[in-house]
CSV table of C-alpha atoms and ligand atoms in Angstrom, one decimal:
chain,number,residue,atom,x,y,z
A,1,MET,CA,-42.1,-52.9,41.1
A,2,SER,CA,-39.0,-52.5,43.1
A,3,ARG,CA,-36.4,-50.0,42.4
A,4,LEU,CA,-33.9,-48.1,44.5
A,5,VAL,CA,-34.0,-44.4,44.0
A,6,ARG,CA,-31.3,-42.1,45.2
A,7,ASP,CA,-31.8,-39.1,47.4
A,8,PRO,CA,-32.6,-36.1,45.2
A,9,TYR,CA,-30.3,-33.8,47.3
A,10,GLU,CA,-27.5,-36.3,46.8
A,11,LEU,CA,-28.2,-36.5,43.1
A,12,LEU,CA,-28.0,-32.8,42.7
A,13,GLU,CA,-25.0,-32.5,45.0
A,14,VAL,CA,-26.7,-29.8,47.2
A,15,PRO,CA,-27.1,-29.6,50.9
A,16,ARG,CA,-30.6,-29.9,52.4
A,17,GLU,CA,-30.8,-26.2,53.2
A,18,ALA,CA,-29.9,-25.2,49.6
A,19,THR,CA,-31.9,-22.2,48.3
A,20,PRO,CA,-34.0,-22.6,45.1
A,21,ASP,CA,-31.4,-20.7,43.2
A,22,GLU,CA,-28.6,-23.0,44.3
A,23,ILE,CA,-30.7,-26.0,43.4
A,24,LYS,CA,-31.4,-24.6,40.0
A,25,SER,CA,-27.8,-23.8,39.2
A,26,ALA,CA,-26.7,-27.2,40.4
A,27,PHE,CA,-29.3,-28.8,38.2
A,28,ARG,CA,-28.2,-26.8,35.1
A,29,LYS,CA,-24.6,-27.6,35.7
A,30,LEU,CA,-25.2,-31.4,36.1
A,31,ALA,CA,-27.8,-31.5,33.3
A,32,ALA,CA,-25.4,-29.9,30.9
A,33,ARG,CA,-22.6,-32.3,31.9
A,34,HIS,CA,-24.8,-35.4,31.7
A,35,HIS,CA,-26.8,-34.5,28.7
A,36,PRO,CA,-27.1,-37.6,26.5
A,37,ASP,CA,-26.2,-35.6,23.4
A,38,ARG,CA,-22.9,-34.7,25.0
A,39,ASN,CA,-22.2,-38.3,26.0
A,40,PRO,CA,-23.2,-40.2,22.8
A,41,ASP,CA,-20.8,-43.1,23.8
A,42,ASP,CA,-22.1,-43.5,27.3
A,43,PRO,CA,-25.2,-45.7,27.6
A,44,GLY,CA,-25.7,-44.7,31.2
A,45,ALA,CA,-25.9,-41.0,30.4
A,46,GLN,CA,-29.6,-41.1,29.5
A,47,GLU,CA,-30.4,-42.8,32.8
A,48,ARG,CA,-28.3,-40.3,34.8
A,49,PHE,CA,-29.9,-37.4,33.0
A,50,LYS,CA,-33.4,-38.7,33.8
A,51,GLU,CA,-32.5,-39.1,37.5
A,52,ILE,CA,-31.1,-35.6,37.7
A,53,ASN,CA,-34.2,-34.2,35.9
A,54,ALA,CA,-36.5,-36.1,38.3
A,55,ALA,CA,-34.6,-34.9,41.3
A,56,TYR,CA,-34.9,-31.3,40.1
A,57,GLN,CA,-38.6,-31.7,39.3
A,58,LEU,CA,-39.1,-32.7,42.9
A,59,LEU,CA,-36.8,-30.1,44.6
A,60,SER,CA,-37.8,-27.2,42.5
A,61,ASP,CA,-41.4,-27.6,43.5
A,62,PRO,CA,-41.7,-26.1,47.0
A,63,GLN,CA,-44.7,-28.2,47.9
A,64,LYS,CA,-43.2,-31.5,46.8
A,65,ARG,CA,-39.9,-30.6,48.4
A,66,ALA,CA,-41.6,-29.8,51.7
A,67,MET,CA,-43.4,-33.1,51.5
A,68,PHE,CA,-40.3,-35.0,50.8
A,69,ASP,CA,-38.5,-33.4,53.7
A,70,ARG,CA,-41.3,-33.9,56.2
A,71,PHE,CA,-42.0,-37.4,54.9
A,72,GLY,CA,-38.4,-38.4,55.7
A,73,ALA,CA,-38.5,-36.7,59.1
A,74,ALA,CA,-41.7,-38.6,60.0
A,75,GLY,CA,-39.7,-41.8,59.7
A,76,VAL,CA,-42.1,-43.5,57.3
A,77,GLY,CA,-39.0,-45.0,55.5
A,78,GLY,CA,-38.9,-47.5,58.4
A,79,ALA,CA,-41.7,-49.4,56.6
A,80,GLY,CA,-39.0,-51.4,54.9
A,81,ALA,CA,-36.2,-49.2,53.5
A,82,GLY,CA,-33.8,-49.1,56.4
A,83,THR,CA,-32.8,-45.7,57.5
A,84,GLY,CA,-34.8,-43.7,55.1
A,85,PRO,CA,-33.8,-40.7,53.0
A,86,PHE,CA,-31.9,-38.9,55.7
A,87,GLY,CA,-29.4,-41.7,56.3
A,88,GLY,CA,-27.7,-41.1,53.0
A,89,MET,CA,-28.9,-44.6,52.1
A,90,PRO,CA,-30.8,-45.4,48.9
A,91,PHE,CA,-34.4,-45.0,49.6
A,92,ASP,CA,-36.9,-47.6,48.3
A,93,PHE,CA,-39.9,-45.9,47.0
A,94,SER,CA,-41.6,-49.1,45.9
A,95,ASN,CA,-42.7,-49.6,49.5
A,96,ILE,CA,-44.5,-46.3,49.5
A,97,ALA,CA,-46.1,-47.1,46.2
A,98,ASP,CA,-47.4,-50.3,47.6
A,99,MET,CA,-49.2,-48.4,50.4
A,100,GLY,CA,-51.5,-46.9,47.8
A,101,PHE,CA,-50.7,-43.3,48.4
A,102,ASP,CA,-52.3,-40.9,46.0
A,103,GLY,CA,-52.6,-37.2,45.3
A,104,VAL,CA,-49.5,-35.3,46.3
A,105,PHE,CA,-47.6,-38.5,46.7
A,106,GLY,CA,-48.8,-39.6,43.3
A,107,ASP,CA,-47.1,-36.5,42.0
A,108,LEU,CA,-44.0,-37.1,44.1
A,109,LEU,CA,-43.7,-40.6,42.9
A,110,GLY,CA,-44.5,-39.5,39.4
A,111,ALA,CA,-41.5,-37.2,39.6
A,112,PHE,CA,-39.4,-40.3,40.1
A,113,GLY,CA,-40.9,-42.0,37.1
A,114,PHE,CA,-43.5,-44.1,38.9
A,115,GLY,CA,-46.2,-44.0,36.2
A,116,GLY,CA,-46.7,-40.4,37.2
A,117,LYS,CA,-48.6,-37.6,35.5
A,118,GLY,CA,-45.7,-37.2,33.2
A,119,ASP,CA,-46.0,-34.2,31.0
A,120,LYS,CA,-44.6,-31.1,32.7
A,121,GLY,CA,-44.9,-29.1,29.4
A,122,ASP,CA,-41.2,-29.0,28.7
A,123,LEU,CA,-40.4,-28.3,25.1
A,124,ARG,CA,-37.2,-28.8,23.1
A,125,ARG,CA,-36.2,-26.9,20.0
A,126,ASP,CA,-33.0,-26.8,17.9
A,127,VAL,CA,-31.4,-23.4,17.3
A,128,THR,CA,-28.9,-23.2,14.5
A,129,LEU,CA,-26.2,-20.5,14.9
A,130,THR,CA,-23.6,-19.5,12.3
A,131,PHE,CA,-20.0,-20.2,13.3
A,132,GLN,CA,-19.5,-16.4,14.1
A,133,GLU,CA,-22.6,-16.2,16.2
A,134,ALA,CA,-21.4,-19.2,18.3
A,135,VAL,CA,-18.0,-17.7,18.7
A,136,PHE,CA,-18.9,-14.2,19.7
A,137,GLY,CA,-22.4,-14.8,21.2
A,138,CYS,CA,-25.6,-13.2,19.9
A,139,GLU,CA,-29.1,-12.3,20.5
A,140,LYS,CA,-31.4,-14.7,18.8
A,141,GLU,CA,-35.1,-14.4,18.2
A,142,ILE,CA,-36.8,-17.8,18.3
A,143,GLU,CA,-40.2,-18.4,17.0
A,144,TYR,CA,-42.0,-21.6,17.9
A,145,GLU,CA,-45.4,-23.0,18.6
A,146,ARG,CA,-46.6,-24.0,22.1
A,147,VAL,CA,-49.7,-25.0,23.8
A,148,GLU,CA,-51.0,-22.3,26.1
A,149,SER,CA,-54.2,-21.1,27.8
A,150,CYS,CA,-57.1,-20.5,25.4
A,151,SER,CA,-57.5,-16.8,25.1
A,152,ASP,CA,-61.2,-17.0,24.3
A,153,CYS,CA,-62.2,-18.6,27.6
A,154,GLN,CA,-59.1,-17.6,29.6
A,155,GLY,CA,-58.3,-21.2,30.0
A,156,THR,CA,-61.5,-22.1,31.8
A,157,GLY,CA,-62.8,-24.3,28.9
A,158,ALA,CA,-66.3,-22.7,29.3
A,159,SER,CA,-68.0,-20.8,26.5
A,160,PRO,CA,-67.7,-17.1,27.4
A,161,GLY,CA,-70.8,-15.9,29.2
A,162,SER,CA,-72.1,-19.4,29.8
A,163,ASN,CA,-73.4,-20.6,33.2
A,164,ARG,CA,-70.7,-22.1,35.4
A,165,PRO,CA,-72.2,-24.0,38.3
A,166,VAL,CA,-70.2,-24.5,41.5
A,167,CYS,CA,-68.3,-27.8,41.7
A,168,GLY,CA,-70.0,-30.2,44.2
A,169,ALA,CA,-67.0,-32.3,44.8
A,170,CYS,CA,-65.0,-29.5,46.4
A,171,ASN,CA,-67.8,-27.0,47.1
A,172,GLY,CA,-66.0,-24.5,44.9
A,173,ARG,CA,-62.7,-24.6,46.7
A,174,GLY,CA,-60.9,-26.3,43.9
A,175,LYS,CA,-59.0,-28.4,46.4
A,176,VAL,CA,-59.9,-31.4,48.4
A,177,ARG,CA,-58.3,-32.4,51.7
A,178,PHE,CA,-57.7,-35.9,52.9
A,179,HIS,CA,-55.9,-37.6,55.8
A,180,GLN,CA,-53.5,-40.4,55.6
A,181,ALA,CA,-53.4,-42.6,58.7
A,182,MET,CA,-49.7,-42.9,58.6
A,183,LEU,CA,-48.9,-39.2,58.3
A,184,PRO,CA,-49.3,-36.6,61.0
A,185,ILE,CA,-50.6,-34.1,58.4
A,186,ALA,CA,-53.6,-33.6,56.1
A,187,VAL,CA,-52.8,-33.7,52.5
A,188,GLU,CA,-54.5,-31.3,50.1
A,189,ARG,CA,-54.8,-32.0,46.4
A,190,THR,CA,-56.4,-30.4,43.3
A,191,CYS,CA,-60.0,-31.4,42.8
A,192,SER,CA,-60.1,-33.7,39.9
A,193,ARG,CA,-63.7,-33.0,38.9
A,194,CYS,CA,-63.3,-29.2,38.3
A,195,HIS,CA,-59.5,-29.4,37.8
A,196,GLY,CA,-59.0,-26.9,40.6
A,197,THR,CA,-61.2,-24.2,39.2
A,198,GLY,CA,-64.1,-24.7,41.7
A,199,ARG,CA,-66.6,-24.4,38.9
A,200,LEU,CA,-68.0,-26.8,36.3
A,201,VAL,CA,-68.4,-26.2,32.5
A,202,SER,CA,-72.0,-26.3,31.2
A,203,VAL,CA,-71.2,-25.1,27.6
A,204,PRO,CA,-67.7,-25.9,26.4
A,205,CYS,CA,-65.7,-23.1,24.7
A,206,GLY,CA,-66.0,-23.5,20.9
A,207,THR,CA,-62.3,-22.5,20.3
A,208,CYS,CA,-60.6,-25.1,22.6
A,209,ARG,CA,-63.6,-27.5,22.8
A,210,GLY,CA,-63.5,-27.2,26.6
A,211,ASP,CA,-59.9,-28.2,27.4
A,212,GLY,CA,-58.9,-24.6,28.0
A,213,LEU,CA,-55.8,-24.9,25.8
A,214,SER,CA,-54.8,-23.7,22.4
A,215,ARG,CA,-51.8,-23.8,20.1
A,216,ARG,CA,-50.1,-20.5,19.6
A,217,LYS,CA,-47.0,-19.0,17.9
A,218,LYS,CA,-44.6,-17.5,20.4
A,219,THR,CA,-41.4,-15.6,20.1
A,220,VAL,CA,-38.6,-15.4,22.7
A,221,VAL,CA,-35.4,-13.5,22.4
A,222,VAL,CA,-32.4,-15.3,24.0
A,223,HIS,CA,-28.9,-14.1,24.7
A,224,ILE,CA,-26.4,-16.7,23.6
A,225,PRO,CA,-23.1,-16.2,25.4
A,226,PRO,CA,-19.8,-16.2,23.4
A,227,GLY,CA,-18.0,-19.5,22.9
A,228,VAL,CA,-21.1,-21.8,23.0
A,229,GLU,CA,-20.4,-25.3,21.6
A,230,ASP,CA,-22.4,-27.4,19.2
A,231,GLY,CA,-24.8,-29.6,21.3
A,232,ALA,CA,-24.9,-27.2,24.3
A,233,THR,CA,-28.3,-26.5,25.7
A,234,HIS,CA,-29.9,-23.3,26.9
A,235,LEU,CA,-32.9,-23.3,29.1
A,236,VAL,CA,-35.7,-20.6,28.9
A,237,ASP,CA,-37.8,-20.8,32.1
A,238,ARG,CA,-41.5,-21.2,31.7
A,239,ALA,CA,-41.5,-20.8,27.9
A,240,GLY,CA,-42.7,-24.3,27.3
A,241,ASN,CA,-46.2,-25.8,26.9
A,242,VAL,CA,-48.9,-25.2,29.5
A,243,PRO,CA,-49.6,-28.9,30.2
A,244,ARG,CA,-53.1,-28.2,31.7
A,245,ALA,CA,-55.3,-25.2,32.0
A,246,GLY,CA,-54.3,-23.2,35.1
A,247,ARG,CA,-50.9,-24.9,35.4
A,248,ALA,CA,-47.5,-23.2,35.1
A,249,ALA,CA,-45.8,-23.6,31.8
A,250,GLY,CA,-42.9,-26.0,31.4
A,251,ASP,CA,-39.5,-24.9,30.3
A,252,LEU,CA,-38.2,-24.4,26.8
A,253,GLU,CA,-34.8,-26.2,26.2
A,254,LEU,CA,-32.9,-24.9,23.2
A,255,VAL,CA,-30.3,-27.2,21.7
A,256,ILE,CA,-27.6,-25.3,20.0
A,257,LYS,CA,-26.4,-26.5,16.5
A,258,VAL,CA,-23.4,-24.7,15.1
A,259,ALA,CA,-23.3,-24.5,11.3
A,260,SER,CA,-20.0,-25.4,9.6
A,261,HIS,CA,-17.6,-22.6,8.4
A,262,PRO,CA,-15.9,-22.6,5.0
A,263,PHE,CA,-12.5,-22.2,6.6
A,264,PHE,CA,-12.6,-22.9,10.3
A,265,LYS,CA,-13.0,-25.9,12.5
A,266,ARG,CA,-13.2,-25.6,16.3
A,267,SER,CA,-10.8,-27.4,18.6
A,268,GLY,CA,-11.5,-26.5,22.2
A,269,ASP,CA,-10.8,-22.7,22.5
A,270,ASP,CA,-8.7,-22.8,19.3
A,271,ILE,CA,-9.8,-22.5,15.7
A,272,VAL,CA,-8.0,-24.4,13.0
A,273,CYS,CA,-7.7,-23.7,9.3
A,274,SER,CA,-5.5,-24.8,6.4
A,275,VAL,CA,-3.8,-22.3,4.1
A,276,PRO,CA,-2.2,-23.4,0.8
A,277,VAL,CA,1.1,-21.9,-0.1
A,278,THR,CA,3.4,-22.5,-3.1
A,279,PHE,CA,6.6,-24.4,-3.0
A,280,PRO,CA,8.7,-21.2,-3.4
A,281,GLN,CA,6.7,-19.4,-0.7
A,282,ALA,CA,7.4,-22.2,1.8
A,283,THR,CA,11.0,-22.5,0.7
A,284,LEU,CA,11.9,-18.8,0.7
A,285,GLY,CA,9.5,-17.6,3.3
A,286,SER,CA,6.7,-15.1,2.6
A,287,GLU,CA,3.8,-13.2,3.9
A,288,VAL,CA,0.4,-14.7,2.9
A,289,GLU,CA,-3.2,-13.7,3.4
A,290,VAL,CA,-5.2,-15.8,5.9
A,291,PRO,CA,-8.8,-15.7,7.0
A,292,THR,CA,-9.4,-14.8,10.6
A,293,LEU,CA,-12.6,-14.5,12.6
A,294,GLU,CA,-12.3,-10.7,12.1
A,295,GLY,CA,-11.7,-10.8,8.3
A,296,LYS,CA,-8.6,-11.1,6.3
A,297,GLY,CA,-5.2,-11.1,8.1
A,298,LYS,CA,-1.5,-11.5,7.2
A,299,LEU,CA,0.6,-14.4,8.3
A,300,ARG,CA,4.4,-14.7,7.9
A,301,ILE,CA,5.4,-18.0,6.6
A,302,PRO,CA,9.0,-18.6,7.8
A,303,GLN,CA,11.7,-19.7,5.4
A,304,GLY,CA,11.8,-23.5,5.0
A,305,THR,CA,8.3,-24.2,6.3
A,306,GLN,CA,7.5,-27.8,5.9
A,307,PRO,CA,4.2,-29.2,4.6
A,308,GLY,CA,1.7,-29.8,7.5
A,309,ALA,CA,3.5,-27.2,9.7
A,310,MET,CA,1.1,-25.7,12.3
A,311,LEU,CA,1.6,-22.0,12.8
A,312,ARG,CA,-0.1,-20.3,15.7
A,313,ILE,CA,-1.7,-16.8,15.7
A,314,ARG,CA,-2.2,-16.0,19.4
A,315,GLY,CA,-5.5,-14.7,20.7
A,316,LYS,CA,-7.4,-15.1,17.5
A,317,GLY,CA,-9.5,-18.0,18.7
A,318,ILE,CA,-12.7,-18.5,20.7
A,319,PRO,CA,-13.4,-16.1,23.6
A,320,ARG,CA,-13.0,-18.0,26.9
A,321,ARG,CA,-16.0,-17.6,29.2
A,322,VAL,CA,-14.4,-18.6,32.5
A,323,LEU,CA,-10.7,-17.8,32.1
A,324,GLY,CA,-11.1,-14.7,30.0
A,325,GLY,CA,-9.0,-13.9,26.9
A,326,ARG,CA,-9.2,-15.9,23.7
A,327,GLY,CA,-7.8,-19.2,22.3
A,328,ASP,CA,-5.5,-19.2,19.3
A,329,GLN,CA,-5.9,-19.6,15.6
A,330,ILE,CA,-3.9,-22.5,14.3
A,331,VAL,CA,-2.9,-22.4,10.6
A,332,GLU,CA,-1.9,-25.7,8.9
A,333,VAL,CA,0.4,-25.0,6.0
A,334,VAL,CA,-0.4,-27.0,2.9
A,335,VAL,CA,2.5,-26.8,0.4
A,336,GLU,CA,1.1,-27.2,-3.1
A,337,VAL,CA,3.1,-29.1,-5.6
A,338,PRO,CA,2.5,-27.6,-9.1
A,339,THR,CA,0.8,-30.0,-11.5
A,340,GLN,CA,1.1,-27.8,-14.6
A,341,LEU,CA,4.4,-26.1,-15.5
A,342,SER,CA,5.3,-23.7,-18.4
A,343,GLU,CA,8.3,-24.7,-20.5
A,344,ARG,CA,10.4,-22.2,-18.6
A,345,ALA,CA,9.2,-23.3,-15.2
A,346,ARG,CA,10.0,-26.9,-16.0
A,347,GLN,CA,13.6,-25.9,-17.1
A,348,LEU,CA,14.0,-24.0,-13.8
A,349,VAL,CA,12.8,-26.9,-11.7
A,350,GLU,CA,15.1,-29.3,-13.6
A,351,GLU,CA,18.0,-27.0,-13.0
A,352,LEU,CA,17.0,-26.7,-9.3
A,353,SER,CA,16.9,-30.5,-9.0
A,354,LYS,CA,20.4,-30.8,-10.4
A,355,GLU,CA,21.7,-28.0,-8.2
A,356,MET,CA,20.2,-29.5,-5.0
A,357,GLY,CA,21.1,-33.1,-5.9
A,358,ALA,CA,18.5,-35.8,-5.7
A,359,ASP,CA,19.2,-37.0,-2.1
A,360,ALA,CA,20.4,-33.8,-0.5
A,361,GLN,CA,17.5,-33.0,1.8
A,362,PRO,CA,17.9,-34.0,5.5
A,363,GLN,CA,14.7,-36.0,5.7
A,364,ARG,CA,15.4,-37.8,2.5
A,365,ARG,CA,18.9,-38.7,3.8
A,366,THR,CA,17.6,-40.1,7.0
A,367,PHE,CA,15.0,-42.1,5.1
A,368,LEU,CA,17.7,-43.6,2.8
A,369,ASP,CA,19.9,-44.4,5.9
A,370,LYS,CA,17.0,-46.3,7.5
A,371,LEU,CA,16.2,-48.1,4.3
A,372,ARG,CA,19.8,-49.3,4.1
A,373,ASP,CA,19.9,-50.4,7.8
A,374,LEU,CA,16.8,-52.4,7.3
A,375,PHE,CA,17.4,-54.1,4.0
A,376,GLY,CA,21.1,-53.8,3.6
W,401,ZN,ZN1,-61.3,-21.9,25.2
W,402,ZN,ZN1,-64.0,-29.2,42.4
């Protein structure tokens, strides 16, 4: 297996001395931008998203991050990858994989997709908001199921009150140390026999059959900010599955779905709706009722408004998170041509037609001129 993996700091666009908070916010920004759902036409988005995720998994774990930093400083990259991770060069992990590293490096490589331990317990759920909720923001209670520590055995997997002998592999420490000849440090990893608990299970817990985990309903309340768009994601830290007893929970990623509205469609910070008016209303001008996000409003239709005209109501659109203020509401005027006329109405329209003359309107005149120019 040979594959070039980019430096995780470079991937997240953060300096080496970035704080955990800076790393997290850089990750969120990039993950939102490169989310495959937001880039349905870009086949590379999935790959970029995975790389960003992998880089974050590594840098957000203090132990792995320290290992990565030290590892580079020790110059082990000279084993075949040129200047190593500090030279800003692509860093070839396949060389390290070939050396047969295990334990912490197994996790480290796993974070980069090298057949690693995979499941971090991250969960993904859709959350459907009404159009109004998405526009103005809301508090949303989300109920979902996740895997967490079994409450009957506190995640130990042992039947309560049963005998729990000390693990012989780690002498009850839950961790084993080993030295790697190429590294100037001892590496410590979780004991695989007792899964880090230091004790063995003699009688498995009846509820979880010894794996220390159970499925449970959970509720989280999240604050959705105003102006959120369909397809946006919202991360709830540590609300995902507990992948293994004693491990930290993964994150819960909420994917926002915005329900359609009977009147409005969104266009950036603006909302767009159509309003039908009668021919006399468009001709003479009038005031009509229009829907707004805050209920019914009035809109003045100017005299001589054309079908398809877009009228703008300032500040009645979507709240802007960064710039402040609000977008506009755009009203498309649909002029309705009557299909059924009373006898009297018909007479009036016929009279109107005579009065106006068949070809008297400016657009009609231009059209006839062009027709004549083209066909003689
Ligand atoms: Zn249990
Ligand atoms: Zn052990």
